[in-house]
Tab-separated table of C-alpha atoms in Angstrom:
chain	number	residue	atom	x	y	z
V	1	ASN	CA	0.000	0.000	0.000
V	2	ALA	CA	2.266	2.782	-1.256
V	3	GLY	CA	-0.483	5.461	-1.479
V	4	VAL	CA	1.082	8.844	-2.201
V	5	THR	CA	4.858	8.939	-2.343
V	6	GLN	CA	7.083	11.995	-2.510
V	7	THR	CA	10.757	12.367	-3.266
V	8	PRO	CA	13.050	13.662	-1.984
V	9	LYS	CA	12.260	13.870	1.725
V	10	PHE	CA	14.752	16.638	2.331
V	11	ARG	CA	16.588	19.024	0.052
V	12	ILE	CA	18.764	22.090	0.428
V	13	LEU	CA	18.904	24.429	-2.543
V	14	LYS	CA	20.944	27.496	-3.212
V	15	ILE	CA	19.232	30.675	-4.323
V	16	GLY	CA	18.614	30.569	-8.055
V	17	GLN	CA	18.810	26.814	-8.407
V	18	SER	CA	15.959	24.774	-9.820
V	19	MET	CA	14.526	21.446	-8.827
V	20	THR	CA	11.564	19.145	-9.277
V	21	LEU	CA	9.629	17.631	-6.407
V	22	GLN	CA	8.236	14.281	-7.400
V	23	CYS	CA	4.811	12.967	-6.423
V	24	THR	CA	3.322	9.623	-7.403
V	25	GLN	CA	0.102	7.940	-6.362
V	26	ASP	CA	-0.937	4.379	-7.055
V	27	MET	CA	-4.623	4.690	-6.206
V	28	ASN	CA	-5.793	5.778	-9.679
V	29	HIS	CA	-7.056	9.060	-8.255
V	30	ASN	CA	-8.082	11.782	-10.661
V	31	TYR	CA	-7.417	14.735	-8.396
V	32	MET	CA	-3.950	15.660	-7.228
V	33	TYR	CA	-2.743	18.670	-5.249
V	34	TRP	CA	0.380	20.442	-4.125
V	35	TYR	CA	0.435	22.357	-0.851
V	36	ARG	CA	3.087	24.197	1.058
V	37	GLN	CA	3.122	24.398	4.825
V	38	ASP	CA	4.919	27.249	6.537
V	39	PRO	CA	5.299	27.276	10.331
V	40	GLY	CA	2.089	28.378	12.031
V	41	MET	CA	0.408	29.055	8.698
V	42	GLY	CA	-1.478	25.913	7.830
V	43	LEU	CA	-1.461	24.513	4.310
V	44	LYS	CA	-1.773	26.659	1.240
V	45	LEU	CA	-2.689	25.259	-2.157
V	46	ILE	CA	-0.089	25.825	-4.879
V	47	TYR	CA	-1.510	23.934	-7.852
V	48	TYR	CA	-3.966	21.179	-8.462
V	49	SER	CA	-4.906	18.825	-11.266
V	50	VAL	CA	-8.211	17.173	-12.076
V	51	GLY	CA	-6.764	14.662	-14.490
V	52	ALA	CA	-3.953	14.020	-16.927
V	53	GLY	CA	-3.280	17.145	-18.958
V	54	ILE	CA	-5.428	19.432	-16.780
V	55	THR	CA	-3.929	21.684	-14.129
V	56	ASP	CA	-4.970	24.893	-12.428
V	57	LYS	CA	-3.504	27.447	-10.046
V	58	GLY	CA	-4.219	27.467	-6.371
V	59	GLU	CA	-3.730	30.230	-3.837
V	60	VAL	CA	0.075	30.601	-4.072
V	61	PRO	CA	1.282	29.503	-7.556
V	62	ASN	CA	4.002	32.102	-8.167
V	63	GLY	CA	7.449	30.610	-8.587
V	64	TYR	CA	6.145	27.120	-9.324
V	65	ASN	CA	5.098	25.067	-12.309
V	66	VAL	CA	3.371	21.727	-12.651
V	67	SER	CA	2.540	19.177	-15.284
V	68	ARG	CA	0.344	16.089	-15.337
V	69	SER	CA	1.175	13.759	-18.165
V	70	THR	CA	-0.111	10.626	-16.420
V	71	THR	CA	-2.722	9.855	-13.801
V	72	GLU	CA	-0.040	8.675	-11.381
V	73	ASP	CA	2.481	11.508	-11.454
V	74	PHE	CA	2.218	15.185	-10.564
V	75	PRO	CA	5.659	16.810	-10.326
V	76	LEU	CA	6.168	20.313	-8.947
V	77	ARG	CA	8.895	22.406	-10.520
V	78	LEU	CA	10.678	25.234	-8.728
V	79	GLU	CA	12.473	27.616	-11.038
V	80	LEU	CA	14.996	30.084	-9.617
V	81	ALA	CA	14.560	29.052	-5.989
V	82	ALA	CA	14.165	31.861	-3.453
V	83	PRO	CA	14.410	31.828	0.372
V	84	SER	CA	10.650	32.476	0.500
V	85	GLN	CA	10.168	28.980	-0.929
V	86	THR	CA	11.662	27.383	2.144
V	87	SER	CA	8.791	25.252	3.367
V	88	VAL	CA	7.410	21.757	3.717
V	89	TYR	CA	5.665	20.607	0.559
V	90	PHE	CA	2.844	18.106	0.601
V	91	CYS	CA	1.336	16.299	-2.328
V	92	ALA	CA	-2.163	14.854	-2.010
V	93	SER	CA	-4.642	12.946	-4.117
V	94	SER	CA	-8.388	12.427	-4.049
V	95	PRO	CA	-10.549	9.870	-5.847
V	96	PHE	CA	-13.467	12.030	-6.940
V	97	ASP	CA	-13.976	15.229	-8.852
V	98	ARG	CA	-15.353	17.138	-5.903
V	99	VAL	CA	-13.808	17.538	-2.500
V	100	THR	CA	-16.443	15.420	-0.929
V	101	TYR	CA	-14.009	12.766	0.065
V	102	GLU	CA	-10.782	12.826	1.941
V	103	GLN	CA	-7.499	13.818	0.421
V	104	TYR	CA	-4.676	11.352	0.901
V	105	PHE	CA	-1.412	13.067	1.715
V	106	GLY	CA	2.158	12.097	1.017
V	107	PRO	CA	4.832	12.288	3.736
V	108	GLY	CA	6.083	15.690	2.625
V	109	THR	CA	9.324	17.182	1.307
V	110	ARG	CA	11.224	19.604	3.524
V	111	LEU	CA	12.942	22.186	1.329
V	112	THR	CA	15.419	24.786	2.493
V	113	VAL	CA	16.630	27.536	0.168
V	114	THR	CA	19.758	29.370	1.321
Q	1	ALA	CA	-13.705	34.341	-0.016
Q	2	GLN	CA	-13.201	31.167	1.917
Q	3	LYS	CA	-11.780	31.480	5.374
Q	4	VAL	CA	-11.131	29.070	8.221
Q	5	THR	CA	-10.211	30.412	11.637
Q	6	GLN	CA	-8.671	28.313	14.368
Q	7	ALA	CA	-8.225	30.901	17.067
Q	8	GLN	CA	-6.419	28.578	19.478
Q	9	THR	CA	-2.785	28.452	18.453
Q	10	GLU	CA	-1.729	26.058	21.182
Q	11	ILE	CA	-3.525	24.161	23.932
Q	12	SER	CA	-1.862	22.297	26.784
Q	13	VAL	CA	-3.747	19.765	28.873
Q	14	VAL	CA	-2.946	16.980	31.264
Q	15	GLU	CA	-3.782	13.448	30.302
Q	16	LYS	CA	-7.438	12.429	30.844
Q	17	GLU	CA	-8.685	15.985	30.529
Q	18	ASP	CA	-11.292	16.752	27.897
Q	19	VAL	CA	-10.324	19.354	25.299
Q	20	THR	CA	-12.232	21.177	22.572
Q	21	LEU	CA	-10.618	22.590	19.456
Q	22	ASP	CA	-12.535	25.406	17.840
Q	23	CYS	CA	-13.072	25.988	14.132
Q	24	VAL	CA	-15.033	28.859	12.618
Q	25	TYR	CA	-15.464	29.205	8.887
Q	26	GLU	CA	-16.701	31.671	6.299
Q	27	THR	CA	-18.128	30.728	2.917
Q	28	ARG	CA	-20.714	31.872	0.402
Q	29	ASP	CA	-21.179	28.366	-0.954
Q	30	THR	CA	-24.493	26.719	-0.191
Q	31	THR	CA	-22.946	23.266	-0.407
Q	32	TYR	CA	-19.620	22.639	1.210
Q	33	TYR	CA	-17.685	20.132	3.239
Q	34	LEU	CA	-15.750	20.511	6.441
Q	35	PHE	CA	-12.825	18.370	7.467
Q	36	TRP	CA	-10.503	17.769	10.376
Q	37	TYR	CA	-6.980	16.490	9.855
Q	38	LYS	CA	-4.380	15.481	12.420
Q	39	GLN	CA	-0.655	16.083	11.966
Q	40	PRO	CA	1.372	14.184	14.584
Q	41	PRO	CA	5.028	15.034	15.270
Q	42	SER	CA	6.076	12.631	12.511
Q	43	GLY	CA	4.628	15.128	10.041
Q	44	GLU	CA	2.122	13.192	7.982
Q	45	LEU	CA	-1.478	14.390	7.662
Q	46	VAL	CA	-4.172	12.016	8.827
Q	47	PHE	CA	-7.803	12.405	7.854
Q	48	LEU	CA	-10.193	12.366	10.818
Q	49	ILE	CA	-13.636	13.362	9.593
Q	50	ARG	CA	-15.653	14.904	6.777
Q	51	ARG	CA	-19.017	16.608	7.274
Q	52	ASN	CA	-21.252	18.072	4.578
Q	53	SER	CA	-23.174	21.294	5.011
Q	54	PHE	CA	-26.557	19.569	5.016
Q	55	ASP	CA	-25.775	17.230	7.859
Q	56	GLU	CA	-25.747	18.967	11.216
Q	57	GLN	CA	-25.829	15.812	13.263
Q	58	ASN	CA	-23.060	15.556	15.774
Q	59	GLU	CA	-20.728	12.643	15.332
Q	60	ILE	CA	-18.869	10.536	17.839
Q	61	SER	CA	-16.028	8.176	17.094
Q	62	GLY	CA	-14.533	6.654	20.197
Q	63	ARG	CA	-12.998	9.495	22.230
Q	64	TYR	CA	-13.515	11.964	19.389
Q	65	SER	CA	-16.660	13.963	18.790
Q	66	TRP	CA	-17.564	16.785	16.446
Q	67	ASN	CA	-20.151	19.510	16.835
Q	68	PHE	CA	-21.289	21.199	13.618
Q	69	GLN	CA	-23.429	24.313	14.017
Q	70	LYS	CA	-24.344	25.999	10.778
Q	71	SER	CA	-25.999	28.903	12.592
Q	72	THR	CA	-22.651	29.926	14.080
Q	73	SER	CA	-20.479	28.594	11.212
Q	74	SER	CA	-18.564	26.402	13.601
Q	75	PHE	CA	-17.259	22.873	13.456
Q	76	ASN	CA	-15.662	22.115	16.807
Q	77	PHE	CA	-13.733	19.000	17.723
Q	78	THR	CA	-13.677	17.492	21.223
Q	79	ILE	CA	-11.309	14.866	22.526
Q	80	THR	CA	-12.558	13.140	25.646
Q	81	ALA	CA	-10.085	11.750	28.169
Q	82	SER	CA	-7.088	12.981	26.200
Q	83	GLN	CA	-3.989	10.840	25.868
Q	84	VAL	CA	-0.367	11.653	25.183
Q	85	VAL	CA	-0.746	10.145	21.706
Q	86	ASP	CA	-3.275	12.866	20.918
Q	87	SER	CA	-0.457	15.409	20.920
Q	88	ALA	CA	-0.424	16.825	17.407
Q	89	VAL	CA	-1.391	19.778	15.282
Q	90	TYR	CA	-5.027	19.634	14.246
Q	91	PHE	CA	-6.269	21.342	11.116
Q	92	CYS	CA	-9.786	22.267	10.185
Q	93	ALA	CA	-10.465	22.621	6.445
Q	94	LEU	CA	-13.303	23.862	4.240
Q	95	SER	CA	-14.113	22.886	0.651
Q	96	HIS	CA	-14.954	25.374	-2.071
Q	97	THR	CA	-16.304	24.697	-5.540
Q	98	GLY	CA	-15.055	27.273	-8.020
Q	99	PHE	CA	-16.505	28.485	-11.307
Q	100	SER	CA	-14.760	25.617	-13.059
Q	101	GLY	CA	-16.828	23.185	-11.016
Q	102	TYR	CA	-13.775	21.737	-9.366
Q	103	SER	CA	-13.261	21.861	-5.655
Q	104	THR	CA	-10.330	22.756	-3.442
Q	105	LEU	CA	-9.673	22.923	0.285
Q	106	THR	CA	-8.873	25.909	2.467
Q	107	PHE	CA	-7.076	25.037	5.687
Q	108	GLY	CA	-6.999	26.841	8.987
Q	109	LYS	CA	-3.644	27.623	10.592
Q	110	GLY	CA	-3.952	24.693	12.940
Q	111	THR	CA	-4.086	24.186	16.692
Q	112	MET	CA	-1.184	22.485	18.428
Q	113	LEU	CA	-2.396	20.209	21.196
Q	114	LEU	CA	0.092	19.151	23.849
Q	115	VAL	CA	-1.033	16.419	26.215
Q	116	SER	CA	1.275	15.826	29.128
Q	117	PRO	CA	1.308	12.716	31.333
């Protein structure tokens, strides 16, 4: 029962570097999400996808890009990393096209930009 | 705009005490869902409950209970006879269906619960 997996678990980036956070789910869920969690701030939605080839912006999309070429994978791309992107990133998936059911979360990626 | 307020930043109790975590929300949607998630020190997010806006029945699951009051836009969570393992950050979340017809979640800032022996 892999569920939602994320790699890497930890990463330190230098300012201006780029990287891709990987997210894979094996539950055949249509919906997938990327959140960032800053200390004391809850989770904020970065991007989401309702199916392969369909993505949309969330609350805080600036500085990020996503793609969804398959049902299973939903990578998050950081271009020109900035210290403000230091955060814990969570990927989640959901089986239905409305948020009427729970979202299943991955274990998170802790990213530090220095 | 959607908003979820968890006014209690941190709560400390002694084991076996009852504790209530407050959640107040704002929405213009007529149909919506409310959720509670638990984030233990290990960091993962664990789903606890989902409640839709048409169902105001209170729910009890073991030591956990939830009180949904639409009149006050509140969805409070009570832990009875708290245990050390209940120590975690608890998030309340609210669904919103946008013009596209797709739904997203808005999370509160969370309440950290510390249960000491």
